[in-house]
Short mmCIF file of C-alpha atoms in Angstrom, two decimals:
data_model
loop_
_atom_site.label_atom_id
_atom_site.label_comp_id
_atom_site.label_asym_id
_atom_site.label_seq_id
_atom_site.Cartn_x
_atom_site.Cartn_y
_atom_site.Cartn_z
CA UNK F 624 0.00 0.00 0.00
CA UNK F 625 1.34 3.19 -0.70
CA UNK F 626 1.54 6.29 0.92
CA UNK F 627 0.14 10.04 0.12
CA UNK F 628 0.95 12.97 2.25
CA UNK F 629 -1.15 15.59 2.08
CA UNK F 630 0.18 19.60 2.75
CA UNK F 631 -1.50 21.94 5.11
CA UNK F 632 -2.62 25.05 3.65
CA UNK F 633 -5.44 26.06 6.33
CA UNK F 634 -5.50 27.53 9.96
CA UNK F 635 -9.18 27.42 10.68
CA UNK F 636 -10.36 24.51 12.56
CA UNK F 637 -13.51 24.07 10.04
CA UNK F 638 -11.64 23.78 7.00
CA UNK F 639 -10.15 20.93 8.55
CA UNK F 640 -12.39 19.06 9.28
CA UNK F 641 -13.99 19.90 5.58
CA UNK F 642 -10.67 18.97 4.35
CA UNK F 643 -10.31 15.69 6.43
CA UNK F 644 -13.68 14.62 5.37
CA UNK F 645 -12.69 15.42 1.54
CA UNK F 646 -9.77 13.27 1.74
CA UNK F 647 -12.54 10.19 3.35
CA UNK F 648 -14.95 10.65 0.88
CA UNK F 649 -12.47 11.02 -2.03
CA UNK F 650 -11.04 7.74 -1.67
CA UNK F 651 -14.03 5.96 -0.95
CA UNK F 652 -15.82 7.13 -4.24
CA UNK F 653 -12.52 6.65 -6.11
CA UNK F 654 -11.73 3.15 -4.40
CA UNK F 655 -8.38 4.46 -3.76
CA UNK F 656 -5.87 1.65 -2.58
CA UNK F 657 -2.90 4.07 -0.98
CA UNK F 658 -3.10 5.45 2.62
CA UNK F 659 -3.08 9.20 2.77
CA UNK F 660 -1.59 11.57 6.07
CA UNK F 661 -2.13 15.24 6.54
CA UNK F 662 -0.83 16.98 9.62
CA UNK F 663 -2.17 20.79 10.70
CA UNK F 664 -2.44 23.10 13.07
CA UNK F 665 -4.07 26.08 14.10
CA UNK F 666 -2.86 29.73 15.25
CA UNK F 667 -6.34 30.52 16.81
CA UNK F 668 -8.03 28.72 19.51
CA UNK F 669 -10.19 26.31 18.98
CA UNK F 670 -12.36 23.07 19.89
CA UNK F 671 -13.55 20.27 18.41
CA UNK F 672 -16.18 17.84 19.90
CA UNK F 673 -16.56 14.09 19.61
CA UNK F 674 -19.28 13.13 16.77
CA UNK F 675 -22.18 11.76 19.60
CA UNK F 676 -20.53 14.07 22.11
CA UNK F 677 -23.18 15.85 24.28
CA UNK F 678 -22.56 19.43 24.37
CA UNK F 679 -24.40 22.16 26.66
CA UNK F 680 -25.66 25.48 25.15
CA UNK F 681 -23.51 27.52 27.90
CA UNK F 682 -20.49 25.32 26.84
CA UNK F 683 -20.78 27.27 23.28
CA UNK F 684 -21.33 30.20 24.26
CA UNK F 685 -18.84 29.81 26.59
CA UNK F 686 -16.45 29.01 23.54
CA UNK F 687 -18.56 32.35 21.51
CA UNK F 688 -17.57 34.78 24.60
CA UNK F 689 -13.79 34.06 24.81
CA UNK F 690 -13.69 33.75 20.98
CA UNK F 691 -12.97 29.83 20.51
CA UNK F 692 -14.07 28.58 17.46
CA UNK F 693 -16.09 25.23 17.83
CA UNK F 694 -16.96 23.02 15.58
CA UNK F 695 -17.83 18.77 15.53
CA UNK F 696 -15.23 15.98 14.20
CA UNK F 697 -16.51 13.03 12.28
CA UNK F 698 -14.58 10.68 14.70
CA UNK F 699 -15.75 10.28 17.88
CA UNK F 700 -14.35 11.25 21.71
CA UNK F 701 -14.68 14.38 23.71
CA UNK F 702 -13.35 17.74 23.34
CA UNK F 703 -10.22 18.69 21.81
CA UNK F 704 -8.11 21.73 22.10
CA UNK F 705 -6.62 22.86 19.03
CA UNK F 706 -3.83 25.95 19.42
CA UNK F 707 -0.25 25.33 17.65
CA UNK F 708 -0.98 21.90 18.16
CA UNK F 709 0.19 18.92 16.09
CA UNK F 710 -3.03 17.20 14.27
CA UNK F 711 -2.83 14.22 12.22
CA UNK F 712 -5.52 12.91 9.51
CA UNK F 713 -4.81 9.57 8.16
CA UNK F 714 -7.06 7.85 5.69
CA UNK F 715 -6.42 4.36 4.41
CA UNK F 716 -8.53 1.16 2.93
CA UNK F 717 -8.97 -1.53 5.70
CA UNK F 718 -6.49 -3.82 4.01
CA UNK F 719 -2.95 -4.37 4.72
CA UNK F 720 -1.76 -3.26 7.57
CA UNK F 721 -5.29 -1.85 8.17
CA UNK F 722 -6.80 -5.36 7.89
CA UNK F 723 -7.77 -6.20 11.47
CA UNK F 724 -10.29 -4.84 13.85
CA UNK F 725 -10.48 -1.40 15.22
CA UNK F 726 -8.21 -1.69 18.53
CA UNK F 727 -5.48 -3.13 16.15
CA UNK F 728 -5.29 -0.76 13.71
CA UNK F 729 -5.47 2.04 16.25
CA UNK F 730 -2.40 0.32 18.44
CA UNK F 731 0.14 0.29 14.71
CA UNK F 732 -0.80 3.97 14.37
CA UNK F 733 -0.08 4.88 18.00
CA UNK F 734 3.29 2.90 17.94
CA UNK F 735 4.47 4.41 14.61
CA UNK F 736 3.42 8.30 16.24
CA UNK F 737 5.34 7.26 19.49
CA UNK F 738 8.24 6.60 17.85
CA UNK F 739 8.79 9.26 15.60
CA UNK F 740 7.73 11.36 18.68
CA UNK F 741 10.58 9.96 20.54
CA UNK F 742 13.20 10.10 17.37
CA UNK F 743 12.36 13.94 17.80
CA UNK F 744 13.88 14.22 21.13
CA UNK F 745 10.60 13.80 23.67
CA UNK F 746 10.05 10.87 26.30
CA UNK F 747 6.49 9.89 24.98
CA UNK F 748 5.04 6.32 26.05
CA UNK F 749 2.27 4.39 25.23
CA UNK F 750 -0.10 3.91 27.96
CA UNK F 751 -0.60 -0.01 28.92
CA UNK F 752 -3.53 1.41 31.74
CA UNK F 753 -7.12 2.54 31.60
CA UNK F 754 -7.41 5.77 33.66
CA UNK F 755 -11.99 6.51 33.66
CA UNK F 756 -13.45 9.31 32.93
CA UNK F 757 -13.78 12.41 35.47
CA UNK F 758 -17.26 13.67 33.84
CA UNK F 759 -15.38 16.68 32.17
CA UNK F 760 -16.12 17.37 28.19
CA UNK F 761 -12.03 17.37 27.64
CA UNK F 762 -10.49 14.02 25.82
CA UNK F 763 -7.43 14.59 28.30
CA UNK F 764 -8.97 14.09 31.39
CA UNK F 765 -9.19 9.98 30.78
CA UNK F 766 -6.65 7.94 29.59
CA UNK F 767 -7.25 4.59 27.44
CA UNK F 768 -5.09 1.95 26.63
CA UNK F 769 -3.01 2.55 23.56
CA UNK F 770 -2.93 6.07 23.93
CA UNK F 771 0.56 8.27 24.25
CA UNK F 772 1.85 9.95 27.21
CA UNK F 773 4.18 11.77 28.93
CA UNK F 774 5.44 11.66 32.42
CA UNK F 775 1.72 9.63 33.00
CA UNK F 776 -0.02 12.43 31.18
CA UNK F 777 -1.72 12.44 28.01
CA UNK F 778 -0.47 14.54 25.43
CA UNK F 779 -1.92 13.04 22.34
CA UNK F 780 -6.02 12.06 21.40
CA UNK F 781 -6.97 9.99 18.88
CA UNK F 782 -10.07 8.24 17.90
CA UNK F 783 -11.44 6.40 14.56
CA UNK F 784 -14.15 6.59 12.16
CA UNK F 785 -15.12 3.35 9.47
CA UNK F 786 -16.76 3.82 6.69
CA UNK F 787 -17.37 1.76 3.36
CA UNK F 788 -14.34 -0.07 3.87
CA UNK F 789 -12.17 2.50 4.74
CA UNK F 790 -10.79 4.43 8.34
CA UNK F 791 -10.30 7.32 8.88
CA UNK F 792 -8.06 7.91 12.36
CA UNK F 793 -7.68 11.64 13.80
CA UNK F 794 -5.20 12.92 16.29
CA UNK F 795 -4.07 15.60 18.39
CA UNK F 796 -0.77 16.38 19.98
CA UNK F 797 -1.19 19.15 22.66
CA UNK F 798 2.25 20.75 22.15
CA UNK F 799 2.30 24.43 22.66
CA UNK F 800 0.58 25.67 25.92
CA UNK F 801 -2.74 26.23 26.09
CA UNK F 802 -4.07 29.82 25.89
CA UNK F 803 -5.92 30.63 29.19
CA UNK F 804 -9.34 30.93 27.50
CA UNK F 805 -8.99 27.21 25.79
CA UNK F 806 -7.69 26.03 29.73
CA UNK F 807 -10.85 28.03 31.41
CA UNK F 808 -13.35 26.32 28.86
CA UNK F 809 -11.97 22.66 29.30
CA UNK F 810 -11.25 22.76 32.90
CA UNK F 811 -7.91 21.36 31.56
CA UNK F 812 -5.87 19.08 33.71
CA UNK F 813 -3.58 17.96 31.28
CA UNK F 814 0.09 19.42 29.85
CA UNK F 815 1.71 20.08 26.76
CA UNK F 816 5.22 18.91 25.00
CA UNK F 817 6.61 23.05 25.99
CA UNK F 818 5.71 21.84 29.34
CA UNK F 819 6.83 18.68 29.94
CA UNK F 820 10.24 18.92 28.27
CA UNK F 821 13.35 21.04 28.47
CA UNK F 822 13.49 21.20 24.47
CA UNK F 823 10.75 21.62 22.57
CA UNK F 824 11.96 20.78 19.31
CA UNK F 825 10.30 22.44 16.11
CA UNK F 826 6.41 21.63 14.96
CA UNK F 827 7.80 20.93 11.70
CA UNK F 828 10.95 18.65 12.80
CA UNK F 829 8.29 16.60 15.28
CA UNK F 830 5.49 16.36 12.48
CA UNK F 831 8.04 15.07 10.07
CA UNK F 832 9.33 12.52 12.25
CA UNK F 833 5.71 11.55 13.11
CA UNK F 834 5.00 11.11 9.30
CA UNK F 835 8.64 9.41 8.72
CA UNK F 836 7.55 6.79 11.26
CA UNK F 837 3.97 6.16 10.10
CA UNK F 838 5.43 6.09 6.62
CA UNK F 839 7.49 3.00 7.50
CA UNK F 840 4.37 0.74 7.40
CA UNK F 841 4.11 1.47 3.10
CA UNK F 842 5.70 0.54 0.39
CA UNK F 843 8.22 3.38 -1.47
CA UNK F 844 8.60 6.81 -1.41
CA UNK F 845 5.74 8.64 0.03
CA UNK F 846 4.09 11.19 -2.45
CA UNK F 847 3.76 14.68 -1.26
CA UNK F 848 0.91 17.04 -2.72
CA UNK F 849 -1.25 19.29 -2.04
CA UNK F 850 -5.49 18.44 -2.07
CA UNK F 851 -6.69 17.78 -5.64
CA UNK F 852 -9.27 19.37 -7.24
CA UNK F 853 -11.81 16.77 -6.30
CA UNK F 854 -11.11 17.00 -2.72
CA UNK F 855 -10.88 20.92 -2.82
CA UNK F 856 -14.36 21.32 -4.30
CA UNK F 857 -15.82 18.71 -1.93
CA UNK F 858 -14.40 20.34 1.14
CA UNK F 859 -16.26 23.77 -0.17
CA UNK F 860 -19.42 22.26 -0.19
CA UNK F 861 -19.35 20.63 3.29
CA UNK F 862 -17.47 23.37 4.66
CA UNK F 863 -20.59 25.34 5.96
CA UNK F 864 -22.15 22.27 8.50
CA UNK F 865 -18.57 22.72 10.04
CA UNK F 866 -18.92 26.06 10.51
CA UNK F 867 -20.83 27.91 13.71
CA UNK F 868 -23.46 25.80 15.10
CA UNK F 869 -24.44 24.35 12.36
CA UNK F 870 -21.86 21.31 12.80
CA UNK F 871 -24.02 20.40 15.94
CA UNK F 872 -27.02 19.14 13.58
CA UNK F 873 -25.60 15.99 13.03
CA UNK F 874 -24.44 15.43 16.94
CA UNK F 875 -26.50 15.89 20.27
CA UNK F 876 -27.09 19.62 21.74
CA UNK F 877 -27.98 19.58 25.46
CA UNK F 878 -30.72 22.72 26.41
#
C-alpha cells in the first residue's frame, strides 16, 4: 500500500475538518488503494467535539464569549483543544496493515506516532492502563489503553471513524501551551510537549518525524501534494455544517 501525504494550507479549525472529510470521501468514491496523512495546526483557539458528544448550550457560548471557534469531528471522543498543536488525519482502505479490527489498527498507528515522537527528542510512552473518565467534556482528562503519554499524562487524542471499507483515524498532539481561554473552557488538567520537556523541538521537525515513522508501514517513497481538485471542491461544499453551530445538527445539543 502506498503512501500520500497531504500539505497543510489552512488555519481554521472548520476547514479541517472539511478537508479531512474530503480526503474520506475522495477515496471511498474513487476506491483508492494508498493510505493518505495530513498533519495541521491552528494559530487561533479552537475546539472540536466528539461526533455523539453531548454538548451544553452555555459550553458554546462559553467558547462564543472568549472567541474559541467550535466546531464537531466526524470521529468520535470528547473535546479537543486545538492551538499550535500537532493534528494528524490519516485515511487508508482496511487492508494491509489496516486489515484487522479497530483496537489493532489504532495500536500500529499509535506505535508508529510514538516513535517518531521519541526520534524527535521527547520521552512519549504508550499507555498499557485505563485511567476513567472524570465527567469533564475534555479528551485529556481519561486515559485509554493505547494512547501516548508523557510523564503519565496524556499529550496526544486519537479516535477512529469506518466507513465503506475505509478508516479514517484523527489525532491531536497538545504541544504548545494552552491559551488561558482554551484552559478556562476545558477545565484542563492535562500538559503540553513546551511543558513537559526542556526542548521543545520544532512543529515541523516533530510532524516530520511523526510522518517518517507512520510512513514505514508502506511501500516506497511517500508522495507529497497538495489536495486535488476533487477534494478541494468537496471540502467547499461541506465546509458550511462545520462552521458555527451548524456542525451540531448531526451530533447531540444539550438545552
Amino acid at each position: 500500500m502506498r503512501l500520500e501525504r497531504v500539505r497543510n494550507s489552512e488555519d481554521i479549525i472548520a476547514c479541517h475538518m472539511a478537508n479531512d472529510e474530503a480526503l474520506l470521501e475522495c477515496a471511498i468514491k474513487n476506491k483508492k488503494a494508498g493510505a493518505v496523512i495530513r498533519f495541521y495546526s491552528t494559530v487561533c483557539p479552537a475546539l472540536t467535539v466528539g461526533r455523539n458528544q453531548k454538548i451544553m448550550h452555555e459550553f458554546i457560548k462559553s467558547c462564543e464569549y472568549n472567541k474559541v471557534q467550535i466546531t464537531r469531528r466526524l470521529t468520535g471522543g470528547r473535546a479537543v483543544p486545538h492551538f499550535r498543536e500537532i493534528t494528524y488525519c490519516v485515511v487508508a482502505p482496511l487492508k494491509g496493515v489496516f486489515s484487522k479490527g479497530v483496537v489493532e489498527s489504532f495500536m500500529i498507528i499509535s506505535e508508529r506516532l510514538v516513535r517518531g515522537i521519541k526520534s524527535a527528542g521527547v520521552t512519549a510512552d504508550i499507555s498499557r492502563v485505563e485511567r476513567g473518565e472524570n465527567g469533564t467534556v475534555s479528551c485529556f482528562d481519561s486515559v485509554g489503553r493505547h494512547e501516548i503519554t508523557v510523564e503519565g499524562h496524556k499529550v496526544l487524542g486519537s479516535a477512529q471513524f469506518r466507513k465503506s471499507g475505509y478508516l479514517l483515524q484523527q489525532g491531536t498532539l497538545v504541544y504548545r501551551k494552552l491559551p488561558s481561554e482554551l484552559e478556562t473552557i476545558l477545565n484542563f488538567k492535562s500538559v503540553s510537549i513546551e511543558e513537559a520537556t526542556d526542548r521543545i523541538p520544532f512543529w515541523e521537525e516533530t510532524a516530520d518525524k511523526m510522518f517518517e515513522s507512520v510512513a514505514g508501514l508502506f511501500d516506497g517513497i511517500p508522495d507529497v501534494r497538495e489536495l486535488d481538485e476533487e477534494e478541494k471542491t468537496f471540502s467547499a461544499n461541506v465546509l458550511a455544517k462545520y462552521a458555527g453551530l451548524s456542525s451540531f445538527n448531526h451530533g447531540e445539543l444539550e438545552k
